[in-house]
């Protein structure tokens, strides 16, 4: 018998895996026709953030708050204790964070940027430097609003979409040491470490790197804080690709990684499988007292931080589900499936394939467009026009302007992100997405760029408007 059609596993010479869940409830998708998409996109100023989700077919704008909750999480929602103070769900959340992340003191916040705001206000003195492994938009903004000066100390490979180094999220210790020598340890607020690194393409940090970073920062008396938003996915890459970790469960790797840091902030809308929520957790008692005081000014009492009791319960259960090996494997392997298809077709994407998204290299799609013609924004528009798939610009628009000069920041990476929500889409959806990217690739030579018409003051990518050149 000759075999022509092959399963996904057979194509890569192994047995197939499948998602470790089955579907109990479905939400119908809607697809509008090309003419309606053209109109919707023009009305949205060619910015995918300004589209109505009813006009979107497959929504890969973000993996933030877009995951499907489990039956156990929904059941937990019904046990919400909506007391103003001391809700039992807060204590369940605190226990889950202590158990899986290991930090002693917990402050809930409504989402990640609420936590970023608090830690930045408390831990940064005006004029201090905040070195980090590449910027994230909201993280850097809160650091700057607190008077900090962000300094990128990520390894050089991170800025090269074609480098296949396995841990492109690593901090370049020499860059950090040079900054400390030049500015003095007392002028460094803390080191801001993210695992995995979103803007670099979802690239992980190795255990060896966090250990070395711990040693270096401790020697200079500098604090090390972790953006733990996608740290579970980071732990998966350590398990798969770092020597000595292959037989350790993800939960153990996560705990050990966090042990090398002094505290963390979290957007639980990603790894933790909830639609809303975040937290700050820290070992230092005095700092905790300050944070716990500030949270009541901006978010809500320190036992709810802007969340309902039911949200905290869903988060506590989601944290436990998120560290299960079979869950993380199927999540990251789904992303890889899409990435391998595109790579096979020689479509330029950031390699290695990251944990939460495929990042298309818009510079290589549109070599005829200058960065001022917004290649990544253009590609996001083209994908939507082709198929109703929504993606997100991660290039010059996202990078914003230099606060000192007012000029565009010009990142080397000009990327369009196809972000995969957790437990939401199937392999068939991934096939449809891949074919749409192929169509945009096919028509790349005749694609025209965009002109910026309007940009707001903060985080301009959310609300900027463009027109076709
Ligand atoms: C993502 C988001 C959501 C987002 C934020 C800003 C612009 C576009 C989309 C949010 C993160 C994140 C990391 C590493 C902190 C936050 C803020 N990411 N750190 O990727 O990825 O958390 O959204 O809960 O406030 O689409 P928050």
CSV table of C-alpha atoms and ligand atoms in Angstrom, one decimal:
chain,number,residue,atom,x,y,z
A,1,UNK,CA,0.0,0.0,0.0
A,2,UNK,CA,1.4,3.4,-0.9
A,3,UNK,CA,0.7,6.2,1.5
A,4,UNK,CA,0.2,9.7,0.1
A,5,UNK,CA,-1.5,11.5,2.9
A,6,UNK,CA,0.3,11.7,6.2
A,7,UNK,CA,-0.7,12.8,9.7
A,8,UNK,CA,1.2,15.6,11.3
A,9,UNK,CA,3.2,13.2,13.4
A,10,UNK,CA,4.1,11.0,10.4
A,11,UNK,CA,5.3,14.0,8.5
A,12,UNK,CA,8.0,14.5,11.2
A,13,UNK,CA,8.7,10.8,11.6
A,14,UNK,CA,7.0,10.3,15.0
A,15,UNK,CA,3.7,9.4,16.6
A,16,UNK,CA,1.2,12.3,16.7
A,17,UNK,CA,0.2,14.0,19.9
A,18,UNK,CA,-3.2,15.6,20.6
A,19,UNK,CA,-4.6,18.2,22.9
A,20,UNK,CA,-5.1,16.9,26.5
A,21,UNK,CA,-8.8,18.0,26.5
A,22,UNK,CA,-12.0,17.7,24.6
A,23,UNK,CA,-14.4,20.5,23.6
A,24,UNK,CA,-17.6,21.0,25.7
A,25,UNK,CA,-18.9,24.4,24.5
A,26,UNK,CA,-18.4,26.2,21.2
A,27,UNK,CA,-18.6,29.8,20.0
A,28,UNK,CA,-19.5,30.2,16.4
A,29,UNK,CA,-17.1,32.1,14.1
A,30,UNK,CA,-18.3,34.7,11.6
A,31,UNK,CA,-16.7,35.5,8.3
A,32,UNK,CA,-17.4,38.6,6.4
A,33,UNK,CA,-16.6,39.0,2.7
A,34,UNK,CA,-13.7,40.8,1.1
A,35,UNK,CA,-15.6,44.0,0.3
A,36,UNK,CA,-16.8,44.2,3.9
A,37,UNK,CA,-13.3,43.5,5.2
A,38,UNK,CA,-11.9,46.3,3.0
A,39,UNK,CA,-14.4,48.7,4.5
A,40,UNK,CA,-13.9,47.5,8.1
A,41,UNK,CA,-10.1,47.9,7.7
A,42,UNK,CA,-10.3,51.4,6.2
A,43,UNK,CA,-12.7,52.5,9.0
A,44,UNK,CA,-10.2,51.0,11.5
A,45,UNK,CA,-7.4,53.2,10.1
A,46,UNK,CA,-5.5,50.1,9.0
A,47,UNK,CA,-4.9,49.3,12.7
A,48,UNK,CA,-6.0,45.8,13.7
A,49,UNK,CA,-6.5,47.1,17.3
A,50,UNK,CA,-9.4,49.3,16.0
A,51,UNK,CA,-11.3,46.5,14.3
A,52,UNK,CA,-14.5,45.1,15.8
A,53,UNK,CA,-14.0,41.5,16.8
A,54,UNK,CA,-17.3,40.7,15.1
A,55,UNK,CA,-15.5,41.5,11.8
A,56,UNK,CA,-12.6,39.1,12.6
A,57,UNK,CA,-12.6,35.5,11.5
A,58,UNK,CA,-9.6,33.9,13.4
A,59,UNK,CA,-8.3,36.2,16.1
A,60,UNK,CA,-4.6,36.0,16.5
A,61,UNK,CA,-4.2,39.6,17.9
A,62,UNK,CA,-3.0,38.3,21.2
A,63,UNK,CA,-2.9,35.4,23.6
A,64,UNK,CA,-3.7,37.8,26.4
A,65,UNK,CA,-7.0,37.1,28.1
A,66,UNK,CA,-8.2,35.1,25.1
A,67,UNK,CA,-7.7,31.6,26.4
A,68,UNK,CA,-10.4,29.1,27.0
A,69,UNK,CA,-11.1,28.3,30.7
A,70,UNK,CA,-11.6,24.7,31.8
A,71,UNK,CA,-14.8,23.3,33.3
A,72,UNK,CA,-13.0,23.3,36.7
A,73,UNK,CA,-12.2,27.0,36.3
A,74,UNK,CA,-15.8,27.8,35.4
A,75,UNK,CA,-17.0,25.8,38.4
A,76,UNK,CA,-14.5,27.8,40.6
A,77,UNK,CA,-16.1,31.0,39.3
A,78,UNK,CA,-19.3,29.9,41.1
A,79,UNK,CA,-17.5,29.7,44.4
A,80,UNK,CA,-16.5,33.4,44.3
A,81,UNK,CA,-16.5,35.0,47.7
A,82,UNK,CA,-17.3,38.6,46.9
A,83,UNK,CA,-16.4,40.0,50.4
A,84,UNK,CA,-14.7,43.3,50.2
A,85,UNK,CA,-12.0,42.2,52.5
A,86,UNK,CA,-10.3,38.8,53.1
A,87,UNK,CA,-12.0,36.8,50.4
A,88,UNK,CA,-11.3,33.1,50.6
A,89,UNK,CA,-10.4,33.2,46.9
A,90,UNK,CA,-7.6,35.5,47.6
A,91,UNK,CA,-6.1,33.0,50.0
A,92,UNK,CA,-6.5,30.3,47.4
A,93,UNK,CA,-4.6,32.5,44.9
A,94,UNK,CA,-1.9,33.3,47.4
A,95,UNK,CA,-1.4,29.5,48.1
A,96,UNK,CA,-1.2,28.8,44.3
A,97,UNK,CA,1.4,31.5,43.8
A,98,UNK,CA,3.5,30.4,46.8
A,99,UNK,CA,3.3,26.8,45.7
A,100,UNK,CA,4.1,27.2,42.0
A,101,UNK,CA,6.2,30.4,41.9
A,102,UNK,CA,7.6,30.2,45.4
A,103,UNK,CA,7.4,33.9,46.5
A,104,UNK,CA,6.3,34.7,50.0
A,105,UNK,CA,4.1,37.8,49.7
A,106,UNK,CA,1.4,38.3,47.1
A,107,UNK,CA,-0.4,41.5,45.9
A,108,UNK,CA,-3.2,40.9,43.4
A,109,UNK,CA,-3.7,43.4,40.6
A,110,UNK,CA,-6.3,43.7,37.8
A,111,UNK,CA,-3.7,42.7,35.2
A,112,UNK,CA,0.0,42.9,34.4
A,113,UNK,CA,0.4,46.6,33.9
A,114,UNK,CA,-1.3,47.3,37.2
A,115,UNK,CA,1.5,45.3,38.8
A,116,UNK,CA,4.1,47.0,36.6
A,117,UNK,CA,2.9,50.4,37.8
A,118,UNK,CA,3.2,49.5,41.5
A,119,UNK,CA,6.7,47.9,41.3
A,120,UNK,CA,8.0,50.8,39.1
A,121,UNK,CA,6.7,53.4,41.5
A,122,UNK,CA,8.1,51.7,44.6
A,123,UNK,CA,11.4,50.4,43.3
A,124,UNK,CA,12.6,53.1,40.9
A,125,UNK,CA,14.1,56.5,42.0
A,126,UNK,CA,14.0,59.2,39.3
A,127,UNK,CA,17.1,59.0,37.1
A,128,UNK,CA,17.9,55.4,37.9
A,129,UNK,CA,18.6,52.9,35.1
A,130,UNK,CA,16.5,49.8,34.6
A,131,UNK,CA,18.4,47.2,32.5
A,132,UNK,CA,16.2,44.6,30.9
A,133,UNK,CA,16.2,41.8,28.3
A,134,UNK,CA,14.5,43.8,25.6
A,135,UNK,CA,11.7,46.2,26.3
A,136,UNK,CA,8.1,45.4,26.6
A,137,UNK,CA,5.8,48.3,25.7
A,138,UNK,CA,3.8,48.6,29.0
A,139,UNK,CA,6.7,47.5,31.2
A,140,UNK,CA,9.0,50.2,29.7
A,141,UNK,CA,6.3,52.9,29.9
A,142,UNK,CA,5.8,52.3,33.6
A,143,UNK,CA,9.5,52.3,34.2
A,144,UNK,CA,9.8,55.6,32.4
A,145,UNK,CA,6.8,57.2,34.1
A,146,UNK,CA,8.5,56.4,37.4
A,147,UNK,CA,11.6,58.3,36.2
A,148,UNK,CA,13.6,55.3,35.2
A,149,UNK,CA,15.8,54.9,32.1
A,150,UNK,CA,15.4,51.6,30.3
A,151,UNK,CA,18.6,50.0,29.0
A,152,UNK,CA,18.4,47.0,26.7
A,153,UNK,CA,21.0,44.3,27.9
A,154,UNK,CA,19.6,41.3,25.9
A,155,UNK,CA,22.1,39.3,23.9
A,156,UNK,CA,22.8,40.4,20.3
A,157,UNK,CA,21.3,37.3,18.8
A,158,UNK,CA,17.8,38.5,20.0
A,159,UNK,CA,17.9,41.3,17.5
A,160,UNK,CA,18.6,38.9,14.6
A,161,UNK,CA,15.5,37.1,13.4
A,162,UNK,CA,17.7,34.6,11.6
A,163,UNK,CA,19.9,33.5,14.5
A,164,UNK,CA,18.8,30.1,15.7
A,165,UNK,CA,20.4,30.3,19.2
A,166,UNK,CA,18.2,28.3,21.6
A,167,UNK,CA,18.1,30.9,24.3
A,168,UNK,CA,17.8,34.3,22.6
A,169,UNK,CA,16.1,35.8,25.7
A,170,UNK,CA,19.4,35.6,27.6
A,171,UNK,CA,20.9,38.7,29.2
A,172,UNK,CA,24.3,39.6,27.9
A,173,UNK,CA,26.2,39.7,31.2
A,174,UNK,CA,29.0,41.7,29.8
A,175,UNK,CA,26.6,44.5,28.7
A,176,UNK,CA,25.0,44.5,32.2
A,177,UNK,CA,28.4,44.6,33.9
A,178,UNK,CA,29.5,47.4,31.7
A,179,UNK,CA,26.4,49.4,32.7
A,180,UNK,CA,27.1,48.8,36.4
A,181,UNK,CA,30.7,49.8,36.0
A,182,UNK,CA,29.8,53.0,34.1
A,183,UNK,CA,26.8,54.1,36.2
A,184,UNK,CA,27.5,52.5,39.6
A,185,UNK,CA,25.3,49.9,41.3
A,186,UNK,CA,23.5,52.5,43.3
A,187,UNK,CA,22.1,54.0,40.1
A,188,UNK,CA,20.6,50.7,38.9
A,189,UNK,CA,17.0,50.4,40.2
A,190,UNK,CA,16.8,46.6,39.5
A,191,UNK,CA,17.3,44.2,36.7
A,192,UNK,CA,14.0,43.6,34.8
A,193,UNK,CA,14.1,40.0,33.4
A,194,UNK,CA,11.3,38.6,31.3
A,195,UNK,CA,10.9,34.9,30.4
A,196,UNK,CA,10.0,34.3,27.6
A,197,UNK,CA,10.8,37.6,25.7
A,198,UNK,CA,7.7,38.7,23.9
A,199,UNK,CA,9.2,41.4,21.6
A,200,UNK,CA,12.1,39.1,20.6
A,201,UNK,CA,9.7,36.5,19.3
A,202,UNK,CA,8.8,34.6,22.4
A,203,UNK,CA,12.4,33.6,23.1
A,204,UNK,CA,13.4,31.9,26.3
A,205,UNK,CA,16.0,32.6,29.0
A,206,UNK,CA,18.2,29.6,30.1
A,207,UNK,CA,18.5,28.4,33.7
A,208,UNK,CA,22.3,28.9,33.4
A,209,UNK,CA,21.7,32.6,32.4
A,210,UNK,CA,19.4,33.3,35.4
A,211,UNK,CA,21.8,31.7,37.7
A,212,UNK,CA,24.7,33.7,36.4
A,213,UNK,CA,22.6,36.8,36.5
A,214,UNK,CA,21.7,36.1,40.1
A,215,UNK,CA,25.3,35.8,41.0
A,216,UNK,CA,26.3,39.0,39.3
A,217,UNK,CA,23.4,41.1,40.7
A,218,UNK,CA,23.9,39.7,44.2
A,219,UNK,CA,27.6,40.6,44.1
A,220,UNK,CA,26.6,44.3,43.4
A,221,UNK,CA,23.6,44.3,45.7
A,222,UNK,CA,21.1,44.8,42.9
A,223,UNK,CA,17.7,43.3,42.9
A,224,UNK,CA,16.5,41.0,40.2
A,225,UNK,CA,12.7,41.0,39.3
A,226,UNK,CA,11.0,38.7,36.9
A,227,UNK,CA,8.2,39.4,34.5
A,228,UNK,CA,6.7,35.9,34.9
A,229,UNK,CA,3.9,36.5,32.3
A,230,UNK,CA,5.0,33.6,30.0
A,231,UNK,CA,7.5,31.9,32.4
A,232,UNK,CA,5.7,28.5,32.2
A,233,UNK,CA,6.5,28.5,28.5
A,234,UNK,CA,10.0,29.5,29.3
A,235,UNK,CA,10.3,26.4,31.6
A,236,UNK,CA,9.1,24.2,28.7
A,237,UNK,CA,12.0,25.4,26.6
A,238,UNK,CA,14.5,24.7,29.4
A,239,UNK,CA,13.1,21.2,29.7
A,240,UNK,CA,13.4,20.6,26.0
A,241,UNK,CA,16.6,22.4,25.1
A,242,UNK,CA,18.9,22.9,28.1
A,243,UNK,CA,21.2,20.1,29.3
A,244,UNK,CA,20.3,18.5,32.5
A,245,UNK,CA,16.6,19.5,32.6
A,246,UNK,CA,15.0,16.9,30.2
A,247,UNK,CA,13.6,14.7,33.0
A,248,UNK,CA,12.4,17.5,35.3
A,249,UNK,CA,8.7,18.5,35.4
A,250,UNK,CA,7.8,22.0,34.2
A,251,UNK,CA,6.5,22.8,37.7
A,252,UNK,CA,9.9,22.1,39.2
A,253,UNK,CA,11.8,24.1,36.6
A,254,UNK,CA,9.5,27.0,37.1
A,255,UNK,CA,10.0,27.0,40.9
A,256,UNK,CA,13.8,26.7,40.6
A,257,UNK,CA,14.0,29.6,38.0
A,258,UNK,CA,11.9,31.9,40.3
A,259,UNK,CA,14.1,31.0,43.3
A,260,UNK,CA,17.0,32.9,41.5
A,261,UNK,CA,14.9,36.1,41.6
A,262,UNK,CA,13.7,38.5,44.3
A,263,UNK,CA,10.2,38.9,43.1
A,264,UNK,CA,7.9,38.9,40.1
A,265,UNK,CA,5.0,40.6,38.3
A,266,UNK,CA,2.5,38.7,36.3
A,267,UNK,CA,-0.1,39.2,33.6
A,268,UNK,CA,-2.1,36.1,34.4
A,269,UNK,CA,-4.1,36.6,31.2
A,270,UNK,CA,-1.4,34.6,29.4
A,271,UNK,CA,0.1,31.5,31.1
A,272,UNK,CA,-2.6,31.3,33.8
A,273,UNK,CA,-5.5,30.7,31.5
A,274,UNK,CA,-7.8,33.4,32.7
A,275,UNK,CA,-9.5,36.3,30.9
A,276,UNK,CA,-8.4,38.9,33.5
A,277,UNK,CA,-6.0,39.1,36.4
A,278,UNK,CA,-2.4,39.7,37.5
A,279,UNK,CA,-0.2,39.9,40.6
A,280,UNK,CA,3.0,41.0,42.2
A,281,UNK,CA,4.9,38.7,44.5
A,282,UNK,CA,8.0,39.5,46.5
A,283,UNK,CA,10.1,38.1,49.2
A,284,UNK,CA,11.2,41.3,50.9
A,285,UNK,CA,8.8,42.2,53.7
A,286,UNK,CA,9.4,45.9,53.8
A,287,UNK,CA,8.9,46.3,50.0
A,288,UNK,CA,5.8,44.2,50.3
A,289,UNK,CA,4.4,46.6,52.9
A,290,UNK,CA,4.9,49.5,50.5
A,291,UNK,CA,3.3,47.7,47.6
A,292,UNK,CA,0.4,46.5,49.7
A,293,UNK,CA,-0.1,50.1,50.7
A,294,UNK,CA,0.1,51.5,47.1
A,295,UNK,CA,-2.3,48.9,45.7
A,296,UNK,CA,-5.2,50.4,47.7
A,297,UNK,CA,-4.6,53.7,45.9
A,298,UNK,CA,-4.7,52.4,42.3
A,299,UNK,CA,-6.2,49.0,42.2
A,300,UNK,CA,-8.3,48.1,45.2
A,301,UNK,CA,-7.9,46.5,48.7
A,302,UNK,CA,-4.8,44.3,49.0
A,303,UNK,CA,-7.0,41.1,49.1
A,304,UNK,CA,-8.7,41.8,45.7
A,305,UNK,CA,-6.5,44.3,43.7
A,306,UNK,CA,-9.3,45.2,41.3
A,307,UNK,CA,-10.5,41.7,40.7
A,308,UNK,CA,-13.7,39.9,41.7
A,309,UNK,CA,-13.4,36.9,44.1
A,310,UNK,CA,-14.4,34.7,41.2
A,311,UNK,CA,-11.6,36.0,39.0
A,312,UNK,CA,-9.1,35.1,41.7
A,313,UNK,CA,-10.5,31.6,42.0
A,314,UNK,CA,-10.3,31.0,38.3
A,315,UNK,CA,-6.7,32.3,38.4
A,316,UNK,CA,-5.7,30.0,41.3
A,317,UNK,CA,-7.1,26.9,39.4
A,318,UNK,CA,-5.6,28.2,36.2
A,319,UNK,CA,-2.1,28.4,37.7
A,320,UNK,CA,-2.2,24.8,38.7
A,321,UNK,CA,-3.5,23.7,35.3
A,322,UNK,CA,-0.9,25.8,33.5
A,323,UNK,CA,2.1,24.0,34.9
A,324,UNK,CA,0.9,20.5,33.8
A,325,UNK,CA,3.5,19.1,31.3
A,326,UNK,CA,0.9,17.8,28.8
A,327,UNK,CA,-0.8,21.2,28.7
A,328,UNK,CA,2.3,23.2,28.0
A,329,UNK,CA,3.6,20.7,25.5
A,330,UNK,CA,0.4,20.8,23.4
A,331,UNK,CA,0.2,24.6,23.6
A,332,UNK,CA,3.8,25.1,22.4
A,333,UNK,CA,3.6,22.3,19.9
A,334,UNK,CA,0.6,23.9,18.3
A,335,UNK,CA,2.6,27.1,17.8
A,336,UNK,CA,5.4,25.1,16.4
A,337,UNK,CA,3.1,23.3,13.9
A,338,UNK,CA,2.1,26.6,12.3
A,339,UNK,CA,5.7,27.8,12.4
A,340,UNK,CA,7.1,24.6,10.8
A,341,UNK,CA,4.6,24.8,7.9
A,342,UNK,CA,5.6,28.4,7.2
A,343,UNK,CA,9.3,27.6,7.4
A,344,UNK,CA,8.9,24.6,5.1
A,345,UNK,CA,7.4,27.0,2.6
A,346,UNK,CA,10.4,29.4,3.1
A,347,UNK,CA,8.3,32.2,4.5
A,348,UNK,CA,10.5,34.4,6.7
A,349,UNK,CA,9.7,34.0,10.4
A,350,UNK,CA,11.7,34.5,13.5
A,351,UNK,CA,13.6,31.4,14.4
A,352,UNK,CA,13.7,29.5,16.7
A,353,UNK,CA,9.9,29.3,16.9
A,354,UNK,CA,8.8,30.9,20.2
A,355,UNK,CA,6.3,29.8,22.8
A,356,UNK,CA,3.2,31.9,22.2
A,357,UNK,CA,3.3,33.2,18.6
A,358,UNK,CA,4.8,33.1,15.1
A,359,UNK,CA,6.5,36.3,14.2
A,360,UNK,CA,6.6,37.1,10.5
A,361,UNK,CA,9.7,39.0,9.4
A,362,UNK,CA,8.0,41.9,7.6
A,363,UNK,CA,11.3,43.4,6.4
A,364,UNK,CA,11.9,40.3,4.3
A,365,UNK,CA,8.3,40.3,3.1
A,366,UNK,CA,8.6,43.8,1.8
A,367,UNK,CA,12.2,44.7,1.1
A,368,UNK,CA,10.8,47.5,-1.2
A,369,UNK,CA,9.2,49.3,1.8
A,370,UNK,CA,11.2,51.5,4.1
A,371,UNK,CA,10.6,51.3,7.9
A,372,UNK,CA,8.7,54.6,7.6
A,373,UNK,CA,6.2,52.9,5.4
A,374,UNK,CA,5.4,50.5,8.3
A,375,UNK,CA,6.0,47.1,6.8
A,376,UNK,CA,4.7,45.1,9.8
A,377,UNK,CA,1.6,47.2,10.1
A,378,UNK,CA,1.1,46.7,6.3
A,379,UNK,CA,1.4,42.9,6.6
A,380,UNK,CA,-1.1,42.8,9.4
A,381,UNK,CA,-3.5,44.7,7.1
A,382,UNK,CA,-2.8,42.4,4.2
A,383,UNK,CA,-3.6,39.2,6.3
A,384,UNK,CA,-6.8,40.7,7.4
A,385,UNK,CA,-7.8,41.6,3.9
A,386,UNK,CA,-7.0,38.2,2.6
A,387,UNK,CA,-8.8,36.1,5.1
A,388,UNK,CA,-10.2,38.0,8.1
A,389,UNK,CA,-7.3,36.8,10.3
A,390,UNK,CA,-6.2,39.4,12.8
A,391,UNK,CA,-2.6,39.8,13.8
A,392,UNK,CA,-0.5,42.5,15.6
A,393,UNK,CA,2.3,44.9,14.5
A,394,UNK,CA,5.4,44.5,16.6
A,395,UNK,CA,7.8,46.9,14.9
A,396,UNK,CA,8.4,50.6,14.6
A,397,UNK,CA,4.8,51.6,15.6
A,398,UNK,CA,5.0,49.5,18.8
A,399,UNK,CA,8.5,50.8,19.6
A,400,UNK,CA,7.1,54.4,19.9
A,401,UNK,CA,9.3,57.5,20.2
A,402,UNK,CA,12.4,58.3,22.2
A,403,UNK,CA,11.1,60.3,25.2
A,404,UNK,CA,14.2,62.6,25.0
A,405,UNK,CA,14.3,63.4,21.2
A,406,UNK,CA,10.8,62.7,20.1
A,407,UNK,CA,12.1,60.6,17.1
A,408,UNK,CA,10.8,57.2,16.2
A,409,UNK,CA,12.6,54.4,18.0
A,410,UNK,CA,13.8,52.2,15.2
A,411,UNK,CA,13.9,48.6,16.3
A,412,UNK,CA,15.8,46.2,14.1
A,413,UNK,CA,13.0,43.7,14.4
A,414,UNK,CA,10.0,44.7,12.2
A,415,UNK,CA,7.6,41.8,12.9
A,416,UNK,CA,4.0,40.9,12.5
A,417,UNK,CA,2.8,38.6,15.3
A,418,UNK,CA,0.3,35.7,14.9
A,419,UNK,CA,-0.5,35.0,18.5
A,420,UNK,CA,-2.1,31.7,19.4
A,421,UNK,CA,-4.6,31.8,22.3
A,422,UNK,CA,-4.4,28.7,24.6
A,423,UNK,CA,-7.0,25.9,24.1
A,424,UNK,CA,-9.1,27.9,21.6
A,425,UNK,CA,-8.2,27.0,18.0
A,426,UNK,CA,-7.6,23.7,16.3
A,427,UNK,CA,-5.0,22.4,13.9
A,428,UNK,CA,-7.5,23.1,11.0
A,429,UNK,CA,-7.5,26.8,12.0
A,430,UNK,CA,-3.7,26.7,11.9
A,431,UNK,CA,-3.9,25.3,8.3
A,432,UNK,CA,-6.2,28.2,7.3
A,433,UNK,CA,-3.9,30.7,8.8
A,434,UNK,CA,-0.8,29.2,7.1
A,435,UNK,CA,-2.5,29.4,3.7
A,436,UNK,CA,-3.5,33.0,4.3
A,437,UNK,CA,0.1,33.9,5.1
A,438,UNK,CA,1.2,32.1,1.9
A,439,UNK,CA,-1.3,34.2,-0.1
A,440,UNK,CA,0.2,37.4,1.4
A,441,UNK,CA,3.7,36.1,0.6
A,442,UNK,CA,2.6,35.5,-3.0
A,443,UNK,CA,1.3,39.0,-3.5
A,444,UNK,CA,4.2,40.7,-1.6
A,445,UNK,CA,5.9,42.4,-4.6
A,446,UNK,CA,2.8,44.5,-5.4
A,447,UNK,CA,2.0,45.4,-1.8
A,448,UNK,CA,2.1,49.1,-1.0
A,449,UNK,CA,2.9,50.5,2.5
A,450,UNK,CA,1.1,52.8,4.9
A,451,UNK,CA,1.2,56.4,6.0
A,452,UNK,CA,0.7,57.5,9.6
A,453,UNK,CA,-2.2,59.9,10.0
A,454,UNK,CA,-2.6,60.1,13.8
A,455,UNK,CA,-0.8,58.8,16.9
A,456,UNK,CA,-1.8,59.2,20.6
A,457,UNK,CA,0.7,60.2,23.3
A,458,UNK,CA,0.9,56.8,25.1
A,459,UNK,CA,1.4,53.3,23.6
A,460,UNK,CA,0.6,54.7,20.2
A,461,UNK,CA,0.1,51.3,18.5
A,462,UNK,CA,-3.2,50.8,20.2
A,463,UNK,CA,-4.9,53.8,18.6
A,464,UNK,CA,-2.8,55.1,15.8
A,465,UNK,CA,-4.4,55.5,12.4
A,466,UNK,CA,-3.0,55.0,8.9
A,467,UNK,CA,-4.0,55.3,5.3
A,468,UNK,CA,-2.8,53.4,2.2
A,469,UNK,CA,0.1,55.0,0.3
B,1,LIG,C1,0.4,40.8,24.5
B,1,LIG,C2,0.2,41.6,25.7
B,1,LIG,C3,-1.0,42.5,25.8
B,1,LIG,C4,-0.6,43.8,25.2
B,1,LIG,C5,0.0,44.8,25.9
B,1,LIG,C6,0.5,45.9,25.2
B,1,LIG,C7,0.4,45.9,23.9
B,1,LIG,C8,-0.2,45.0,23.1
B,1,LIG,C9,-0.7,43.9,23.8
B,1,LIG,C10,1.1,42.0,27.9
B,1,LIG,C11,2.3,41.9,28.7
B,1,LIG,C12,3.4,41.1,28.3
B,1,LIG,C13,4.5,41.0,29.1
B,1,LIG,C14,5.7,40.2,28.8
B,1,LIG,C15,3.5,42.5,30.7
B,1,LIG,C16,2.4,42.6,29.9
B,1,LIG,C17,1.3,43.5,30.4
B,1,LIG,N1,1.1,41.5,26.6
B,1,LIG,N2,4.5,41.7,30.3
B,1,LIG,O1,1.5,40.3,24.3
B,1,LIG,O2,3.4,40.3,27.2
B,1,LIG,O3,0.2,42.8,30.9
B,1,LIG,O4,-1.7,43.2,29.3
B,1,LIG,O5,-2.0,42.2,31.6
B,1,LIG,O6,-1.5,44.5,31.4
B,1,LIG,O7,-0.5,40.8,23.6
B,1,LIG,P1,-1.3,43.2,30.8
